[in-house]
Structure formats: C-alpha cells, structure tokens
Amino acid sequence: MTERIILVDEFDRPIGSAEKMEAHRTPKLHRAFSVFIHHNGYMLVQQRAMGKYHSGGLWANACCSHPREDESTELAVVRRLEQEIGVRGIKPVELFSFVYEHKFNDCLYEHEYDHVFAADYSGALSANEDEIMETKWIEFGELSSRLRKTPEEFAVWFLIAAPRVLAIKR
C-alpha cells in the first residue's frame, strides 16, 4: 500500500495529496512534523538508519514524519512516536512551524511545511531499527556547540529547528 501525504500551499492549507516518494522526487510542498523530546536539560537525538531514503547516518530529532492523507498532524505525531521510538502516552505541544526546501540530488528533494512539536519525557525507549541506528541524550549546551562545530553530522531540518527549540526550552 502506498502512503499518501498532504500537499499544502505556503499557508499550510491542504491542496491535494501525493504518494510519498512522488512528493520527494519533485519539490512538492507537503506537510511534515518534527518531534523533540527533552528532559532536565537534555535532548533526545536519533541517528537515522542507513537504509532511509535520505539523510541516513545523520543525527536528527527524536521523531519526524508526515501526516497521512485524512490524518491530523497531532494523531500522526502520536502514531509515529510509538512506531519509531516506542513512546506512548505523551502529547507533544506544537512550538512553531517553518518551510524549507533542500535538494539532495536531481531526483530527491525535501520541500516541507514542518510543524515542530516538543515534549518532556524520561521513560523507556524502543528504537525501530528500520528507522534508527542509535539514540542518545545530549545536554543542551553540548548540542548547541556540536550544531555549530560539526553541522555536517545533522539532518538539514534539524539544523534549522534545533536552535529554535533550544532557545525556547532553556
């Protein structure tokens, strides 16, 4: 079954849907979300699995994905938190949103209207190996330093969103 995601205009109004990989082969603006998990001055980060269709091996936020056609962003966040890192029973709060476009190569793009959520959580994790190579907790100050010193280690959307999340959560 192909996964259909929500195409949006520059104001995040739905304008249709597309098969997920089709939306990424051409820069079609679509709805996405990024979830940041934090606790006591530490941020949970994940190293993306090498088999991901882009950004494999790079570090990113705890969870990110796309709402499916006819699915709210909030429900998609809850669904993907459970599927990616085994987290249940939390309701992240939306902090902000932003639009970005990135060309990985001639036939792979990200063009997303990204909704950024955050939640305080310190419970158990169960990383989905198809999605994640490794998870770790990193202190806010260390993360800020690494974002500046070694940006090539991080996914493009994380470089945009993480400094804003850190500024809000400090």
GROMACS .gro file of N, CA and C in nm:
model
  510
    1MET      N    1   0.085  -0.118   0.000
    1MET     CA    2   0.000   0.000   0.000
    1MET      C    3   0.089   0.125   0.000
    2THR      N    4   0.064   0.215  -0.092
    2THR     CA    5   0.143   0.337  -0.099
    2THR      C    6   0.089   0.439   0.001
    3GLU      N    7   0.181   0.509   0.062
    3GLU     CA    8   0.144   0.610   0.161
    3GLU      C    9   0.125   0.743   0.090
    4ARG      N   10   0.008   0.804   0.110
    4ARG     CA   11  -0.021   0.935   0.051
    4ARG      C   12  -0.008   1.041   0.160
    5ILE      N   13   0.061   1.149   0.124
    5ILE     CA   14   0.082   1.258   0.219
    5ILE      C   15   0.012   1.384   0.168
    6ILE      N   16   0.002   1.482   0.255
    6ILE     CA   17  -0.079   1.601   0.230
    6ILE      C   18   0.005   1.711   0.164
    7LEU      N   19  -0.035   1.752   0.046
    7LEU     CA   20   0.027   1.867  -0.021
    7LEU      C   21  -0.040   1.993   0.033
    8VAL      N   22   0.040   2.097   0.055
    8VAL     CA   23  -0.013   2.221   0.112
    8VAL      C   24   0.040   2.341   0.034
    9ASP      N   25  -0.027   2.456   0.055
    9ASP     CA   26   0.024   2.581  -0.002
    9ASP      C   27   0.115   2.646   0.103
   10GLU      N   28   0.164   2.764   0.074
   10GLU     CA   29   0.259   2.831   0.164
   10GLU      C   30   0.197   2.874   0.297
   11PHE      N   31   0.064   2.860   0.311
   11PHE     CA   32  -0.004   2.890   0.437
   11PHE      C   33  -0.051   2.763   0.507
   12ASP      N   34   0.000   2.648   0.464
   12ASP     CA   35  -0.032   2.517   0.521
   12ASP      C   36  -0.178   2.476   0.498
   13ARG      N   37  -0.238   2.530   0.393
   13ARG     CA   38  -0.373   2.488   0.357
   13ARG      C   39  -0.363   2.369   0.261
   14PRO      N   40  -0.434   2.259   0.290
   14PRO     CA   41  -0.428   2.142   0.202
   14PRO      C   42  -0.474   2.177   0.060
   15ILE      N   43  -0.398   2.128  -0.038
   15ILE     CA   44  -0.433   2.150  -0.179
   15ILE      C   45  -0.438   2.018  -0.256
   16GLY      N   46  -0.423   1.907  -0.186
   16GLY     CA   47  -0.427   1.777  -0.251
   16GLY      C   48  -0.341   1.678  -0.175
   17SER      N   49  -0.311   1.568  -0.242
   17SER     CA   50  -0.224   1.467  -0.182
   17SER      C   51  -0.137   1.407  -0.292
   18ALA      N   52  -0.034   1.338  -0.249
   18ALA     CA   53   0.056   1.271  -0.343
   18ALA      C   54   0.114   1.150  -0.273
   19GLU      N   55   0.156   1.053  -0.353
   19GLU     CA   56   0.229   0.939  -0.299
   19GLU      C   57   0.358   0.993  -0.240
   20LYS      N   58   0.398   0.943  -0.125
   20LYS     CA   59   0.511   0.998  -0.050
   20LYS      C   60   0.637   1.013  -0.135
   21MET      N   61   0.678   0.912  -0.206
   21MET     CA   62   0.802   0.922  -0.284
   21MET      C   63   0.786   1.015  -0.404
   22GLU      N   64   0.666   1.022  -0.460
   22GLU     CA   65   0.641   1.117  -0.569
   22GLU      C   66   0.662   1.261  -0.520
   23ALA      N   67   0.614   1.290  -0.400
   23ALA     CA   68   0.630   1.424  -0.343
   23ALA      C   69   0.776   1.459  -0.319
   24HIS      N   70   0.858   1.356  -0.299
   24HIS     CA   71   1.001   1.378  -0.274
   24HIS      C   72   1.086   1.374  -0.401
   25ARG      N   73   1.033   1.320  -0.509
   25ARG     CA   74   1.107   1.321  -0.636
   25ARG      C   75   1.103   1.458  -0.703
   26THR      N   76   0.999   1.533  -0.673
   26THR     CA   77   0.988   1.671  -0.721
   26THR      C   78   0.963   1.757  -0.598
   27PRO      N   79   1.003   1.879  -0.599
   27PRO     CA   80   0.985   1.958  -0.476
   27PRO      C   81   0.841   2.005  -0.455
   28LYS      N   82   0.754   1.909  -0.419
   28LYS     CA   83   0.615   1.942  -0.388
   28LYS      C   84   0.604   1.974  -0.240
   29LEU      N   85   0.555   2.092  -0.209
   29LEU     CA   86   0.541   2.132  -0.069
   29LEU      C   87   0.438   2.042  -0.001
   30HIS      N   88   0.480   1.981   0.108
   30HIS     CA   89   0.391   1.890   0.181
   30HIS      C   90   0.408   1.909   0.330
   31ARG      N   91   0.306   1.864   0.403
   31ARG     CA   92   0.304   1.879   0.549
   31ARG      C   93   0.393   1.772   0.612
   32ALA      N   94   0.467   1.814   0.713
   32ALA     CA   95   0.555   1.724   0.787
   32ALA      C   96   0.556   1.767   0.933
   33PHE      N   97   0.621   1.687   1.016
   33PHE     CA   98   0.638   1.726   1.156
   33PHE      C   99   0.770   1.672   1.208
   34SER      N  100   0.821   1.743   1.308
   34SER     CA  101   0.943   1.703   1.378
   34SER      C  102   0.912   1.710   1.528
   35VAL      N  103   0.945   1.603   1.600
   35VAL     CA  104   0.917   1.597   1.743
   35VAL      C  105   1.050   1.596   1.819
   36PHE      N  106   1.060   1.687   1.914
   36PHE     CA  107   1.177   1.698   2.001
   36PHE      C  108   1.138   1.650   2.140
   37ILE      N  109   1.214   1.555   2.192
   37ILE     CA  110   1.192   1.504   2.327
   37ILE      C  111   1.308   1.556   2.414
   38HIS      N  112   1.273   1.610   2.529
   38HIS     CA  113   1.374   1.666   2.619
   38HIS      C  114   1.340   1.628   2.763
   39HIS      N  115   1.443   1.638   2.849
   39HIS     CA  116   1.421   1.616   2.992
   39HIS      C  117   1.541   1.669   3.069
   40ASN      N  118   1.515   1.755   3.167
   40ASN     CA  119   1.618   1.807   3.257
   40ASN      C  120   1.743   1.859   3.185
   41GLY      N  121   1.723   1.938   3.080
   41GLY     CA  122   1.836   1.999   3.011
   41GLY      C  123   1.905   1.911   2.909
   42TYR      N  124   1.844   1.798   2.876
   42TYR     CA  125   1.898   1.707   2.775
   42TYR      C  126   1.796   1.689   2.662
   43MET      N  127   1.848   1.670   2.541
   43MET     CA  128   1.765   1.646   2.423
   43MET      C  129   1.791   1.505   2.374
   44LEU      N  130   1.685   1.435   2.340
   44LEU     CA  131   1.699   1.303   2.279
   44LEU      C  132   1.722   1.322   2.130
   45VAL      N  133   1.829   1.262   2.079
   45VAL     CA  134   1.856   1.266   1.935
   45VAL      C  135   1.865   1.124   1.883
   46GLN      N  136   1.837   1.109   1.755
   46GLN     CA  137   1.848   0.978   1.691
   46GLN      C  138   1.940   0.988   1.571
   47GLN      N  139   2.014   0.880   1.549
   47GLN     CA  140   2.093   0.869   1.427
   47GLN      C  141   2.009   0.788   1.329
   48ARG      N  142   1.977   0.850   1.216
   48ARG     CA  143   1.889   0.787   1.119
   48ARG      C  144   1.952   0.661   1.060
   49ALA      N  145   1.870   0.560   1.039
   49ALA     CA  146   1.917   0.434   0.981
   49ALA      C  147   1.976   0.458   0.842
   50MET      N  148   2.077   0.382   0.808
   50MET     CA  149   2.143   0.398   0.678
   50MET      C  150   2.049   0.365   0.562
   51GLY      N  151   1.947   0.284   0.585
   51GLY     CA  152   1.854   0.247   0.480
   51GLY      C  153   1.747   0.349   0.449
   52LYS      N  154   1.743   0.461   0.521
   52LYS     CA  155   1.644   0.565   0.495
   52LYS      C  156   1.667   0.623   0.355
   53TYR      N  157   1.563   0.671   0.290
   53TYR     CA  158   1.577   0.720   0.153
   53TYR      C  159   1.656   0.849   0.143
   54HIS      N  160   1.679   0.917   0.254
   54HIS     CA  161   1.774   1.028   0.257
   54HIS      C  162   1.822   1.049   0.401
   55SER      N  163   1.934   1.113   0.415
   55SER     CA  164   1.992   1.153   0.545
   55SER      C  165   2.028   1.036   0.635
   56GLY      N  166   2.049   0.918   0.577
   56GLY     CA  167   2.093   0.803   0.655
   56GLY      C  168   2.225   0.832   0.724
   57GLY      N  169   2.235   0.795   0.852
   57GLY     CA  170   2.355   0.815   0.930
   57GLY      C  171   2.366   0.951   0.996
   58LEU      N  172   2.278   1.044   0.960
   58LEU     CA  173   2.281   1.178   1.020
   58LEU      C  174   2.198   1.179   1.148
   59TRP      N  175   2.234   1.271   1.237
   59TRP     CA  176   2.161   1.287   1.362
   59TRP      C  177   2.043   1.383   1.342
   60ALA      N  178   1.935   1.353   1.410
   60ALA     CA  179   1.813   1.434   1.399
   60ALA      C  180   1.737   1.427   1.531
   61ASN      N  181   1.621   1.487   1.531
   61ASN     CA  182   1.533   1.489   1.647
   61ASN      C  183   1.473   1.350   1.671
   62ALA      N  184   1.406   1.335   1.783
   62ALA     CA  185   1.355   1.205   1.828
   62ALA      C  186   1.268   1.135   1.725
   63CYS      N  187   1.188   1.212   1.651
   63CYS     CA  188   1.093   1.153   1.559
   63CYS      C  189   1.054   1.257   1.455
   64CYS      N  190   1.040   1.215   1.331
   64CYS     CA  191   0.987   1.305   1.228
   64CYS      C  192   0.920   1.221   1.119
   65SER      N  193   0.820   1.280   1.056
   65SER     CA  194   0.747   1.208   0.953
   65SER      C  195   0.646   1.302   0.887
   66HIS      N  196   0.543   1.241   0.829
   66HIS     CA  197   0.438   1.314   0.758
   66HIS      C  198   0.301   1.262   0.802
   67PRO      N  199   0.206   1.351   0.822
   67PRO     CA  200   0.068   1.303   0.841
   67PRO      C  201   0.022   1.239   0.710
   68ARG      N  202  -0.055   1.137   0.722
   68ARG     CA  203  -0.114   1.074   0.604
   68ARG      C  204  -0.235   1.155   0.557
   69GLU      N  205  -0.273   1.130   0.436
   69GLU     CA  206  -0.394   1.191   0.382
   69GLU      C  207  -0.509   1.160   0.478
   70ASP      N  208  -0.588   1.261   0.514
   70ASP     CA  209  -0.701   1.246   0.605
   70ASP      C  210  -0.661   1.211   0.749
   71GLU      N  211  -0.538   1.247   0.791
   71GLU     CA  212  -0.493   1.226   0.928
   71GLU      C  213  -0.446   1.361   0.983
   72SER      N  214  -0.486   1.393   1.105
   72SER     CA  215  -0.439   1.517   1.164
   72SER      C  216  -0.291   1.506   1.199
   73THR      N  217  -0.225   1.619   1.205
   73THR     CA  218  -0.084   1.619   1.241
   73THR      C  219  -0.066   1.566   1.382
   74GLU      N  220  -0.153   1.603   1.474
   74GLU     CA  221  -0.143   1.558   1.613
   74GLU      C  222  -0.154   1.405   1.624
   75LEU      N  223  -0.246   1.346   1.550
   75LEU     CA  224  -0.260   1.199   1.552
   75LEU      C  225  -0.138   1.132   1.488
   76ALA      N  226  -0.085   1.193   1.382
   76ALA     CA  227   0.035   1.139   1.318
   76ALA      C  228   0.154   1.142   1.412
   77VAL      N  229   0.166   1.248   1.490
   77VAL     CA  230   0.275   1.259   1.588
   77VAL      C  231   0.268   1.142   1.687
   78VAL      N  232   0.152   1.117   1.742
   78VAL     CA  233   0.133   1.008   1.838
   78VAL      C  234   0.164   0.873   1.773
   79ARG      N  235   0.115   0.852   1.651
   79ARG     CA  236   0.139   0.727   1.578
   79ARG      C  237   0.288   0.704   1.557
   80ARG      N  238   0.358   0.805   1.507
   80ARG     CA  239   0.500   0.788   1.474
   80ARG      C  240   0.588   0.780   1.597
   81LEU      N  241   0.554   0.847   1.706
   81LEU     CA  242   0.632   0.831   1.829
   81LEU      C  243   0.632   0.685   1.873
   82GLU      N  244   0.518   0.621   1.863
   82GLU     CA  245   0.510   0.480   1.901
   82GLU      C  246   0.586   0.393   1.801
   83GLN      N  247   0.570   0.418   1.672
   83GLN     CA  248   0.634   0.335   1.570
   83GLN      C  249   0.786   0.352   1.567
   84GLU      N  250   0.836   0.474   1.584
   84GLU     CA  251   0.980   0.499   1.571
   84GLU      C  252   1.057   0.471   1.698
   85ILE      N  253   1.006   0.518   1.813
   85ILE     CA  254   1.085   0.505   1.936
   85ILE      C  255   1.010   0.440   2.052
   86GLY      N  256   0.892   0.384   2.024
   86GLY     CA  257   0.819   0.309   2.126
   86GLY      C  258   0.764   0.392   2.240
   87VAL      N  259   0.740   0.520   2.216
   87VAL     CA  260   0.689   0.609   2.321
   87VAL      C  261   0.537   0.620   2.309
   88ARG      N  262   0.471   0.596   2.422
   88ARG     CA  263   0.325   0.605   2.428
   88ARG      C  264   0.284   0.696   2.542
   89GLY      N  265   0.163   0.751   2.530
   89GLY     CA  266   0.104   0.822   2.642
   89GLY      C  267   0.149   0.965   2.662
   90ILE      N  268   0.219   1.024   2.565
   90ILE     CA  269   0.254   1.165   2.577
   90ILE      C  270   0.188   1.243   2.465
   91LYS      N  271   0.164   1.370   2.490
   91LYS     CA  272   0.104   1.458   2.389
   91LYS      C  273   0.195   1.577   2.370
   92PRO      N  274   0.286   1.569   2.273
   92PRO     CA  275   0.374   1.683   2.248
   92PRO      C  276   0.295   1.808   2.210
   93VAL      N  277   0.351   1.923   2.242
   93VAL     CA  278   0.290   2.053   2.215
   93VAL      C  279   0.360   2.115   2.095
   94GLU      N  280   0.282   2.173   2.004
   94GLU     CA  281   0.343   2.239   1.887
   94GLU      C  282   0.406   2.371   1.931
   95LEU      N  283   0.532   2.391   1.894
   95LEU     CA  284   0.606   2.512   1.929
   95LEU      C  285   0.606   2.616   1.818
   96PHE      N  286   0.627   2.572   1.695
   96PHE     CA  287   0.634   2.662   1.580
   96PHE      C  288   0.632   2.578   1.452
   97SER      N  289   0.632   2.644   1.340
   97SER     CA  290   0.642   2.575   1.211
   97SER      C  291   0.731   2.657   1.120
   98PHE      N  292   0.783   2.593   1.017
   98PHE     CA  293   0.867   2.661   0.919
   98PHE      C  294   0.863   2.584   0.788
   99VAL      N  295   0.901   2.651   0.681
   99VAL     CA  296   0.908   2.590   0.548
   99VAL      C  297   1.053   2.584   0.506
  100TYR      N  298   1.092   2.473   0.450
  100TYR     CA  299   1.227   2.463   0.395
  100TYR      C  300   1.225   2.375   0.270
  101GLU      N  301   1.325   2.395   0.187
  101GLU     CA  302   1.344   2.313   0.068
  101GLU      C  303   1.491   2.276   0.059
  102HIS      N  304   1.517   2.149   0.030
  102HIS     CA  305   1.654   2.102   0.017
  102HIS      C  306   1.662   2.002  -0.097
  103LYS      N  307   1.761   2.018  -0.182
  103LYS     CA  308   1.784   1.927  -0.294
  103LYS      C  309   1.896   1.831  -0.256
  104PHE      N  310   1.864   1.703  -0.244
  104PHE     CA  311   1.965   1.602  -0.215
  104PHE      C  312   2.039   1.562  -0.343
  105ASN      N  313   1.963   1.548  -0.451
  105ASN     CA  314   2.018   1.519  -0.583
  105ASN      C  315   1.911   1.554  -0.686
  106ASP      N  316   1.934   1.523  -0.813
  106ASP     CA  317   1.841   1.564  -0.919
  106ASP      C  318   1.703   1.500  -0.909
  107CYS      N  319   1.688   1.397  -0.831
  107CYS     CA  320   1.556   1.333  -0.821
  107CYS      C  321   1.513   1.306  -0.676
  108LEU      N  322   1.568   1.384  -0.582
  108LEU     CA  323   1.526   1.368  -0.443
  108LEU      C  324   1.534   1.502  -0.371
  109TYR      N  325   1.418   1.546  -0.322
  109TYR     CA  326   1.405   1.675  -0.257
  109TYR      C  327   1.329   1.661  -0.126
  110GLU      N  328   1.349   1.758  -0.039
  110GLU     CA  329   1.257   1.784   0.071
  110GLU      C  330   1.203   1.924   0.048
  111HIS      N  331   1.074   1.938   0.052
  111HIS     CA  332   1.009   2.069   0.048
  111HIS      C  333   0.892   2.057   0.144
  112GLU      N  334   0.916   2.098   0.267
  112GLU     CA  335   0.822   2.069   0.373
  112GLU      C  336   0.775   2.193   0.447
  113TYR      N  337   0.649   2.185   0.487
  113TYR     CA  338   0.593   2.276   0.585
  113TYR      C  339   0.598   2.196   0.714
  114ASP      N  340   0.701   2.221   0.794
  114ASP     CA  341   0.734   2.137   0.908
  114ASP      C  342   0.677   2.195   1.038
  115HIS      N  343   0.592   2.118   1.104
  115HIS     CA  344   0.536   2.154   1.234
  115HIS      C  345   0.627   2.095   1.341
  116VAL      N  346   0.676   2.178   1.431
  116VAL     CA  347   0.772   2.134   1.532
  116VAL      C  348   0.702   2.120   1.666
  117PHE      N  349   0.712   2.001   1.722
  117PHE     CA  350   0.650   1.966   1.850
  117PHE      C  351   0.758   1.934   1.952
  118ALA      N  352   0.725   1.947   2.079
  118ALA     CA  353   0.817   1.910   2.186
  118ALA      C  354   0.741   1.852   2.303
  119ALA      N  355   0.810   1.765   2.377
  119ALA     CA  356   0.753   1.706   2.498
  119ALA      C  357   0.865   1.669   2.593
  120ASP      N  358   0.834   1.679   2.721
  120ASP     CA  359   0.924   1.632   2.826
  120ASP      C  360   0.893   1.484   2.848
  121TYR      N  361   0.997   1.401   2.844
  121TYR     CA  362   0.978   1.257   2.859
  121TYR      C  363   1.107   1.195   2.909
  122SER      N  364   1.096   1.101   3.002
  122SER     CA  365   1.216   1.035   3.054
  122SER      C  366   1.198   0.884   3.064
  123GLY      N  367   1.096   0.831   3.003
  123GLY     CA  368   1.069   0.689   3.014
  123GLY      C  369   1.150   0.604   2.919
  124ALA      N  370   1.107   0.480   2.906
  124ALA     CA  371   1.175   0.383   2.822
  124ALA      C  372   1.161   0.417   2.674
  125LEU      N  373   1.261   0.374   2.597
  125LEU     CA  374   1.260   0.390   2.452
  125LEU      C  375   1.278   0.253   2.388
  126SER      N  376   1.222   0.237   2.270
  126SER     CA  377   1.239   0.114   2.193
  126SER      C  378   1.253   0.155   2.047
  127ALA      N  379   1.377   0.178   2.004
  127ALA     CA  380   1.402   0.230   1.869
  127ALA      C  381   1.372   0.125   1.763
  128ASN      N  382   1.299   0.166   1.661
  128ASN     CA  383   1.271   0.084   1.545
  128ASN      C  384   1.397   0.080   1.458
  129GLU      N  385   1.458  -0.036   1.444
  129GLU     CA  386   1.585  -0.049   1.372
  129GLU      C  387   1.574  -0.013   1.224
  130ASP      N  388   1.455  -0.019   1.167
  130ASP     CA  389   1.437   0.024   1.027
  130ASP      C  390   1.448   0.175   1.014
  131GLU      N  391   1.425   0.246   1.123
  131GLU     CA  392   1.425   0.392   1.125
  131GLU      C  393   1.551   0.452   1.187
  132ILE      N  394   1.604   0.384   1.289
  132ILE     CA  395   1.704   0.445   1.377
  132ILE      C  396   1.822   0.350   1.401
  133MET      N  397   1.944   0.404   1.386
  133MET     CA  398   2.065   0.328   1.420
  133MET      C  399   2.096   0.338   1.569
  134GLU      N  400   2.075   0.457   1.625
  134GLU     CA  401   2.114   0.481   1.764
  134GLU      C  402   2.033   0.599   1.818
  135THR      N  403   2.009   0.598   1.948
  135THR     CA  404   1.953   0.715   2.017
  135THR      C  405   2.048   0.751   2.130
  136LYS      N  406   2.048   0.880   2.167
  136LYS     CA  407   2.124   0.921   2.284
  136LYS      C  408   2.069   1.054   2.335
  137TRP      N  409   2.093   1.078   2.463
  137TRP     CA  410   2.058   1.203   2.527
  137TRP      C  411   2.181   1.292   2.524
  138ILE      N  412   2.162   1.417   2.484
  138ILE     CA  413   2.273   1.511   2.477
  138ILE      C  414   2.235   1.641   2.548
  139GLU      N  415   2.324   1.690   2.630
  139GLU     CA  416   2.300   1.812   2.707
  139GLU      C  417   2.281   1.930   2.611
  140PHE      N  418   2.189   2.021   2.644
  140PHE     CA  419   2.155   2.133   2.556
  140PHE      C  420   2.279   2.210   2.509
  141GLY      N  421   2.368   2.246   2.600
  141GLY     CA  422   2.486   2.323   2.564
  141GLY      C  423   2.578   2.248   2.469
  142GLU      N  424   2.596   2.119   2.494
  142GLU     CA  425   2.678   2.037   2.405
  142GLU      C  426   2.615   2.027   2.267
  143LEU      N  427   2.483   2.012   2.262
  143LEU     CA  428   2.415   2.005   2.133
  143LEU      C  429   2.433   2.135   2.056
  144SER      N  430   2.416   2.248   2.122
  144SER     CA  431   2.437   2.378   2.056
  144SER      C  432   2.577   2.388   1.999
  145SER      N  433   2.674   2.346   2.075
  145SER     CA  434   2.814   2.350   2.031
  145SER      C  435   2.836   2.261   1.910
  146ARG      N  436   2.784   2.141   1.914
  146ARG     CA  437   2.801   2.046   1.802
  146ARG      C  438   2.730   2.095   1.676
  147LEU      N  439   2.616   2.160   1.691
  147LEU     CA  440   2.545   2.214   1.574
  147LEU      C  441   2.633   2.317   1.502
  148ARG      N  442   2.707   2.397   1.578
  148ARG     CA  443   2.796   2.498   1.520
  148ARG      C  444   2.924   2.438   1.465
  149LYS      N  445   2.983   2.344   1.540
  149LYS     CA  446   3.116   2.291   1.504
  149LYS      C  447   3.112   2.181   1.399
  150THR      N  448   3.008   2.098   1.400
  150THR     CA  449   3.001   1.985   1.307
  150THR      C  450   2.862   1.974   1.244
  151PRO      N  451   2.817   2.076   1.173
  151PRO     CA  452   2.682   2.073   1.116
  151PRO      C  453   2.661   1.959   1.016
  152GLU      N  454   2.768   1.911   0.956
  152GLU     CA  455   2.757   1.802   0.857
  152GLU      C  456   2.709   1.671   0.920
  153GLU      N  457   2.709   1.661   1.053
  153GLU     CA  458   2.662   1.541   1.122
  153GLU      C  459   2.510   1.536   1.137
  154PHE      N  460   2.441   1.646   1.102
  154PHE     CA  461   2.299   1.659   1.133
  154PHE      C  462   2.214   1.673   1.007
  155ALA      N  463   2.090   1.627   1.018
  155ALA     CA  464   1.993   1.641   0.909
  155ALA      C  465   1.959   1.788   0.889
  156VAL      N  466   1.929   1.825   0.766
  156VAL     CA  467   1.909   1.965   0.729
  156VAL      C  468   1.798   2.032   0.810
  157TRP      N  469   1.684   1.965   0.829
  157TRP     CA  470   1.574   2.026   0.905
  157TRP      C  471   1.611   2.043   1.052
  158PHE      N  472   1.693   1.952   1.105
  158PHE     CA  473   1.735   1.961   1.243
  158PHE      C  474   1.823   2.085   1.265
  159LEU      N  475   1.907   2.116   1.168
  159LEU     CA  476   1.991   2.236   1.178
  159LEU      C  477   1.907   2.363   1.183
  160ILE      N  478   1.791   2.361   1.121
  160ILE     CA  479   1.701   2.477   1.122
  160ILE      C  480   1.621   2.482   1.253
  161ALA      N  481   1.563   2.368   1.291
  161ALA     CA  482   1.469   2.366   1.404
  161ALA      C  483   1.536   2.359   1.541
  162ALA      N  484   1.642   2.283   1.555
  162ALA     CA  485   1.701   2.261   1.687
  162ALA      C  486   1.742   2.389   1.759
  163PRO      N  487   1.808   2.485   1.693
  163PRO     CA  488   1.843   2.607   1.767
  163PRO      C  489   1.720   2.682   1.821
  164ARG      N  490   1.612   2.681   1.747
  164ARG     CA  491   1.489   2.746   1.796
  164ARG      C  492   1.430   2.670   1.913
  165VAL      N  493   1.429   2.538   1.906
  165VAL     CA  494   1.377   2.458   2.018
  165VAL      C  495   1.463   2.481   2.142
  166LEU      N  496   1.593   2.479   2.125
  166LEU     CA  497   1.684   2.500   2.238
  166LEU      C  498   1.660   2.638   2.301
  167ALA      N  499   1.638   2.739   2.220
  167ALA     CA  500   1.613   2.874   2.272
  167ALA      C  501   1.484   2.879   2.354
  168ILE      N  502   1.384   2.803   2.313
  168ILE     CA  503   1.256   2.801   2.384
  168ILE      C  504   1.267   2.719   2.513
  169LYS      N  505   1.339   2.609   2.510
  169LYS     CA  506   1.341   2.513   2.622
  169LYS      C  507   1.447   2.543   2.727
  170ARG      N  508   1.537   2.635   2.702
  170ARG     CA  509   1.641   2.668   2.803
  170ARG      C  510   1.582   2.745   2.918
   0.00000   0.00000   0.00000
